[in-house]
Amino acid sequence: MIKDIKTIGNNVLRGKCHAVREFNDPKLFMRLRDMAETMYDANGIGLAAPQIGIKRRMVVVDVGEGLMEFINPEIISSSEETDETAEGCLSVPGRRGMVVRPKRIKLKAKDRYGEDFTLEADGLLARCIQHELDHLDGVLYVDKMTREIFDDEEETDEE
Ligand code: GNR
Ligand code: NI
């Protein structure tokens, strides 16, 4: 089911989410399906549970490589090297801003059955995962953006 996306100002986006404890469970599967449906409906590349009002540590991502699910995810290492790129957020409609983040990360998470896995990510996937993990701790990209991007700006992609 497509859910309403909570927007900035709603407290559910500002709390710390609790770990998922029940795996291989119909209620978990239903929540993950709702998250994916809501993300695709909104044309997002990622969605964190608190964005649909669920205070649990789970995230869905699809940056064009298929649907990925991360439950109780943790970044276990990040590159020293950073990138500053544009971000938006479905919970902060109508705005965009530049954010500095590590270029590459190594992530540990559980799948829907409770099995541990690790993943190395770079590029847009690394960016999106970091953005989603921030949501699980009540952090929005606007808290860390270096500058806002305005719609009437010239493209400054290539300097
Ligand atoms: O759809 C989204 N696009 C995006 C672009 C750059 C960096 C992060 C993102 S995530 C965002 C969807 C969203 O708000 N997820 O929490
Ligand atoms: Ni977001």
PDB file of C-alpha atoms and ligand atoms in Angstrom:
ATOM      1  CA  MET A   1       0.000   0.000   0.000  1.00  0.00           C
ATOM      2  CA  ILE A   2       1.213   3.484  -0.872  1.00  0.00           C
ATOM      3  CA  LYS A   3       1.620   5.499   2.328  1.00  0.00           C
ATOM      4  CA  ASP A   4       1.728   9.242   2.952  1.00  0.00           C
ATOM      5  CA  ILE A   5       5.247  10.573   3.233  1.00  0.00           C
ATOM      6  CA  LYS A   6       5.859  12.558   6.413  1.00  0.00           C
ATOM      7  CA  THR A   7       7.426  15.937   5.875  1.00  0.00           C
ATOM      8  CA  ILE A   8       9.844  18.132   7.797  1.00  0.00           C
ATOM      9  CA  GLY A   9       8.205  19.479  10.948  1.00  0.00           C
ATOM     10  CA  ASN A  10       6.785  16.035  11.807  1.00  0.00           C
ATOM     11  CA  ASN A  11       8.497  14.673  14.952  1.00  0.00           C
ATOM     12  CA  VAL A  12       8.628  11.124  13.618  1.00  0.00           C
ATOM     13  CA  LEU A  13      11.447  12.312  11.338  1.00  0.00           C
ATOM     14  CA  ARG A  14      13.468  13.592  14.283  1.00  0.00           C
ATOM     15  CA  GLY A  15      13.632  10.632  16.662  1.00  0.00           C
ATOM     16  CA  LYS A  16      16.053   7.738  16.746  1.00  0.00           C
ATOM     17  CA  CYS A  17      14.548   4.575  15.291  1.00  0.00           C
ATOM     18  CA  HIS A  18      14.576   1.258  17.166  1.00  0.00           C
ATOM     19  CA  ALA A  19      16.263  -1.874  15.868  1.00  0.00           C
ATOM     20  CA  VAL A  20      14.116  -4.421  14.052  1.00  0.00           C
ATOM     21  CA  ARG A  21      13.884  -7.577  16.197  1.00  0.00           C
ATOM     22  CA  GLU A  22      11.404  -9.772  14.327  1.00  0.00           C
ATOM     23  CA  PHE A  23      12.602 -11.216  11.031  1.00  0.00           C
ATOM     24  CA  ASN A  24      10.998 -13.530   8.507  1.00  0.00           C
ATOM     25  CA  ASP A  25       7.704 -12.098   9.656  1.00  0.00           C
ATOM     26  CA  PRO A  26       4.578 -11.140   7.668  1.00  0.00           C
ATOM     27  CA  LYS A  27       4.325  -7.743   9.342  1.00  0.00           C
ATOM     28  CA  LEU A  28       7.931  -6.933   8.419  1.00  0.00           C
ATOM     29  CA  PHE A  29       7.342  -8.091   4.832  1.00  0.00           C
ATOM     30  CA  MET A  30       4.234  -5.908   4.619  1.00  0.00           C
ATOM     31  CA  ARG A  31       6.127  -2.867   5.873  1.00  0.00           C
ATOM     32  CA  LEU A  32       8.958  -3.425   3.412  1.00  0.00           C
ATOM     33  CA  ARG A  33       6.464  -3.738   0.580  1.00  0.00           C
ATOM     34  CA  ASP A  34       4.700  -0.526   1.640  1.00  0.00           C
ATOM     35  CA  MET A  35       8.064   1.245   1.741  1.00  0.00           C
ATOM     36  CA  ALA A  36       9.035   0.076  -1.759  1.00  0.00           C
ATOM     37  CA  GLU A  37       5.611   0.940  -3.219  1.00  0.00           C
ATOM     38  CA  THR A  38       5.717   4.383  -1.622  1.00  0.00           C
ATOM     39  CA  MET A  39       9.260   5.015  -2.841  1.00  0.00           C
ATOM     40  CA  TYR A  40       8.454   4.009  -6.439  1.00  0.00           C
ATOM     41  CA  ASP A  41       5.203   5.977  -6.432  1.00  0.00           C
ATOM     42  CA  ALA A  42       7.094   9.097  -5.329  1.00  0.00           C
ATOM     43  CA  ASN A  43       9.927   8.510  -7.841  1.00  0.00           C
ATOM     44  CA  GLY A  44      12.467   8.367  -5.008  1.00  0.00           C
ATOM     45  CA  ILE A  45      15.716   6.405  -5.071  1.00  0.00           C
ATOM     46  CA  GLY A  46      15.465   5.522  -1.388  1.00  0.00           C
ATOM     47  CA  LEU A  47      13.079   5.581   1.549  1.00  0.00           C
ATOM     48  CA  ALA A  48      13.577   5.120   5.278  1.00  0.00           C
ATOM     49  CA  ALA A  49      10.853   3.719   7.554  1.00  0.00           C
ATOM     50  CA  PRO A  50      10.309   6.938   9.574  1.00  0.00           C
ATOM     51  CA  GLN A  51       9.327   8.695   6.347  1.00  0.00           C
ATOM     52  CA  ILE A  52       6.105   6.653   6.427  1.00  0.00           C
ATOM     53  CA  GLY A  53       5.771   6.975  10.190  1.00  0.00           C
ATOM     54  CA  ILE A  54       7.500   3.737  11.272  1.00  0.00           C
ATOM     55  CA  LYS A  55      10.208   4.213  13.920  1.00  0.00           C
ATOM     56  CA  ARG A  56      12.230   1.145  12.917  1.00  0.00           C
ATOM     57  CA  ARG A  57      15.705   0.763  11.432  1.00  0.00           C
ATOM     58  CA  MET A  58      14.885  -0.246   7.884  1.00  0.00           C
ATOM     59  CA  VAL A  59      15.545   1.271   4.517  1.00  0.00           C
ATOM     60  CA  VAL A  60      14.753   0.518   0.884  1.00  0.00           C
ATOM     61  CA  VAL A  61      16.889   1.769  -1.995  1.00  0.00           C
ATOM     62  CA  ASP A  62      16.719   1.525  -5.778  1.00  0.00           C
ATOM     63  CA  VAL A  63      19.254   3.580  -7.643  1.00  0.00           C
ATOM     64  CA  GLY A  64      18.572   1.687 -10.869  1.00  0.00           C
ATOM     65  CA  GLU A  65      20.230  -1.584  -9.856  1.00  0.00           C
ATOM     66  CA  GLY A  66      17.032  -3.109  -8.469  1.00  0.00           C
ATOM     67  CA  LEU A  67      15.374  -2.971  -5.077  1.00  0.00           C
ATOM     68  CA  MET A  68      17.631  -3.319  -2.049  1.00  0.00           C
ATOM     69  CA  GLU A  69      16.524  -3.703   1.560  1.00  0.00           C
ATOM     70  CA  PHE A  70      18.706  -2.891   4.554  1.00  0.00           C
ATOM     71  CA  ILE A  71      17.579  -3.754   8.052  1.00  0.00           C
ATOM     72  CA  ASN A  72      19.511  -2.551  11.124  1.00  0.00           C
ATOM     73  CA  PRO A  73      22.175  -1.176   8.763  1.00  0.00           C
ATOM     74  CA  GLU A  74      25.516   0.081  10.044  1.00  0.00           C
ATOM     75  CA  ILE A  75      28.313   1.785   8.181  1.00  0.00           C
ATOM     76  CA  ILE A  76      31.450  -0.095   9.165  1.00  0.00           C
ATOM     77  CA  SER A  77      33.902   2.056   7.223  1.00  0.00           C
ATOM     78  CA  SER A  78      33.911   5.184   5.118  1.00  0.00           C
ATOM     79  CA  SER A  79      36.506   6.576   2.729  1.00  0.00           C
ATOM     80  CA  GLU A  80      38.570   9.573   3.772  1.00  0.00           C
ATOM     81  CA  GLU A  81      37.812  10.958   0.360  1.00  0.00           C
ATOM     82  CA  THR A  82      34.584  12.959   0.212  1.00  0.00           C
ATOM     83  CA  ASP A  83      32.316  14.320  -2.502  1.00  0.00           C
ATOM     84  CA  GLU A  84      30.046  17.332  -2.440  1.00  0.00           C
ATOM     85  CA  THR A  85      26.896  16.635  -4.472  1.00  0.00           C
ATOM     86  CA  ALA A  86      23.264  17.713  -4.683  1.00  0.00           C
ATOM     87  CA  GLU A  87      20.616  16.006  -2.574  1.00  0.00           C
ATOM     88  CA  GLY A  88      16.901  16.215  -2.221  1.00  0.00           C
ATOM     89  CA  CYS A  89      14.549  14.456   0.156  1.00  0.00           C
ATOM     90  CA  LEU A  90      10.961  13.311  -0.237  1.00  0.00           C
ATOM     91  CA  SER A  91      10.399  14.619   3.299  1.00  0.00           C
ATOM     92  CA  VAL A  92      11.703  18.078   2.374  1.00  0.00           C
ATOM     93  CA  PRO A  93       9.672  18.775  -0.772  1.00  0.00           C
ATOM     94  CA  GLY A  94      10.691  21.492  -3.172  1.00  0.00           C
ATOM     95  CA  ARG A  95      14.226  21.994  -1.910  1.00  0.00           C
ATOM     96  CA  ARG A  96      17.709  20.790  -2.869  1.00  0.00           C
ATOM     97  CA  GLY A  97      21.103  21.355  -1.387  1.00  0.00           C
ATOM     98  CA  MET A  98      24.749  20.390  -1.566  1.00  0.00           C
ATOM     99  CA  VAL A  99      26.018  17.878   0.981  1.00  0.00           C
ATOM    100  CA  VAL A 100      29.557  16.638   1.664  1.00  0.00           C
ATOM    101  CA  ARG A 101      29.801  12.912   2.399  1.00  0.00           C
ATOM    102  CA  PRO A 102      32.362  10.122   2.138  1.00  0.00           C
ATOM    103  CA  LYS A 103      32.658   8.841  -1.440  1.00  0.00           C
ATOM    104  CA  ARG A 104      32.716   5.155  -0.562  1.00  0.00           C
ATOM    105  CA  ILE A 105      31.295   3.147   2.320  1.00  0.00           C
ATOM    106  CA  LYS A 106      31.217  -0.384   3.610  1.00  0.00           C
ATOM    107  CA  LEU A 107      27.885  -1.363   5.122  1.00  0.00           C
ATOM    108  CA  LYS A 108      26.695  -4.212   7.302  1.00  0.00           C
ATOM    109  CA  ALA A 109      22.986  -5.015   7.507  1.00  0.00           C
ATOM    110  CA  LYS A 110      20.464  -7.791   7.840  1.00  0.00           C
ATOM    111  CA  ASP A 111      18.101  -8.995   5.156  1.00  0.00           C
ATOM    112  CA  ARG A 112      14.387  -9.665   5.719  1.00  0.00           C
ATOM    113  CA  TYR A 113      15.172 -13.177   6.953  1.00  0.00           C
ATOM    114  CA  GLY A 114      17.626 -11.938   9.596  1.00  0.00           C
ATOM    115  CA  GLU A 115      20.766 -12.935   7.694  1.00  0.00           C
ATOM    116  CA  ASP A 116      23.787 -10.618   7.938  1.00  0.00           C
ATOM    117  CA  PHE A 117      25.421  -9.299   4.805  1.00  0.00           C
ATOM    118  CA  THR A 118      27.933  -6.629   3.873  1.00  0.00           C
ATOM    119  CA  LEU A 119      28.039  -4.341   0.875  1.00  0.00           C
ATOM    120  CA  GLU A 120      30.602  -1.944  -0.544  1.00  0.00           C
ATOM    121  CA  ALA A 121      29.100   1.055  -2.278  1.00  0.00           C
ATOM    122  CA  ASP A 122      30.241   4.146  -4.120  1.00  0.00           C
ATOM    123  CA  GLY A 123      28.664   6.804  -6.300  1.00  0.00           C
ATOM    124  CA  LEU A 124      24.926   7.380  -6.053  1.00  0.00           C
ATOM    125  CA  LEU A 125      24.349   4.170  -4.086  1.00  0.00           C
ATOM    126  CA  ALA A 126      26.792   5.232  -1.341  1.00  0.00           C
ATOM    127  CA  ARG A 127      25.220   8.677  -1.299  1.00  0.00           C
ATOM    128  CA  CYS A 128      21.686   7.355  -1.035  1.00  0.00           C
ATOM    129  CA  ILE A 129      22.505   4.799   1.675  1.00  0.00           C
ATOM    130  CA  GLN A 130      24.146   7.484   3.817  1.00  0.00           C
ATOM    131  CA  HIS A 131      21.149   9.772   3.356  1.00  0.00           C
ATOM    132  CA  GLU A 132      18.779   6.947   4.379  1.00  0.00           C
ATOM    133  CA  LEU A 133      20.836   5.937   7.419  1.00  0.00           C
ATOM    134  CA  ASP A 134      20.728   9.528   8.638  1.00  0.00           C
ATOM    135  CA  HIS A 135      16.921   9.308   8.604  1.00  0.00           C
ATOM    136  CA  LEU A 136      17.116   6.415  11.091  1.00  0.00           C
ATOM    137  CA  ASP A 137      18.833   8.766  13.546  1.00  0.00           C
ATOM    138  CA  GLY A 138      16.503  11.708  12.971  1.00  0.00           C
ATOM    139  CA  VAL A 139      18.933  13.564  10.715  1.00  0.00           C
ATOM    140  CA  LEU A 140      17.816  15.314   7.509  1.00  0.00           C
ATOM    141  CA  TYR A 141      20.164  16.438   4.758  1.00  0.00           C
ATOM    142  CA  VAL A 142      19.205  20.063   5.425  1.00  0.00           C
ATOM    143  CA  ASP A 143      21.001  19.709   8.801  1.00  0.00           C
ATOM    144  CA  LYS A 144      24.291  19.135   6.998  1.00  0.00           C
ATOM    145  CA  MET A 145      23.946  20.915   3.678  1.00  0.00           C
ATOM    146  CA  THR A 146      26.692  23.328   2.749  1.00  0.00           C
ATOM    147  CA  ARG A 147      24.401  25.393   0.590  1.00  0.00           C
ATOM    148  CA  GLU A 148      20.882  25.466  -0.784  1.00  0.00           C
ATOM    149  CA  ILE A 149      20.347  25.084  -4.538  1.00  0.00           C
ATOM    150  CA  PHE A 150      17.769  27.419  -6.044  1.00  0.00           C
ATOM    151  CA  ASP A 151      15.723  26.467  -9.087  1.00  0.00           C
ATOM    152  CA  ASP A 152      16.648  29.555 -11.079  1.00  0.00           C
ATOM    153  CA  GLU A 153      20.374  28.840 -10.702  1.00  0.00           C
ATOM    154  CA  GLU A 154      22.621  28.231 -13.672  1.00  0.00           C
ATOM    155  CA  GLU A 155      23.984  24.713 -13.886  1.00  0.00           C
ATOM    156  CA  THR A 156      27.227  24.641 -11.943  1.00  0.00           C
ATOM    157  CA  ASP A 157      27.901  20.925 -12.412  1.00  0.00           C
ATOM    158  CA  GLU A 158      31.112  21.483 -14.302  1.00  0.00           C
ATOM    159  CA  GLU A 159      33.138  24.434 -13.206  1.00  0.00           C
TER     160      GLU A 159
HETATM  161  O1  GNR B   1      14.864  10.421  -4.076  1.00  0.00           O
HETATM  162  C1  GNR B   1      15.845  10.821  -3.464  1.00  0.00           C
HETATM  163  N1  GNR B   1      16.906  11.315  -4.156  1.00  0.00           N
HETATM  164  C2  GNR B   1      18.148  11.565  -3.573  1.00  0.00           C
HETATM  165  C3  GNR B   1      19.069  12.275  -4.316  1.00  0.00           C
HETATM  166  C4  GNR B   1      20.322  12.544  -3.806  1.00  0.00           C
HETATM  167  C5  GNR B   1      20.659  12.079  -2.550  1.00  0.00           C
HETATM  168  C6  GNR B   1      19.744  11.383  -1.797  1.00  0.00           C
HETATM  169  C7  GNR B   1      18.487  11.121  -2.299  1.00  0.00           C
HETATM  170  S1  GNR B   1      17.354  10.207  -1.356  1.00  0.00           S
HETATM  171  C8  GNR B   1      15.841  10.803  -1.983  1.00  0.00           C
HETATM  172  C9  GNR B   1      14.683  10.025  -1.403  1.00  0.00           C
HETATM  173  C10 GNR B   1      14.618  10.273   0.078  1.00  0.00           C
HETATM  174  O2  GNR B   1      14.264  11.300   0.591  1.00  0.00           O
HETATM  175  N2  GNR B   1      15.050   9.304   0.845  1.00  0.00           N
HETATM  176  O3  GNR B   1      15.104   9.461   2.169  1.00  0.00           O
HETATM  177 NI    NI B   2      15.237  11.562   2.535  1.00  0.00          NI
END
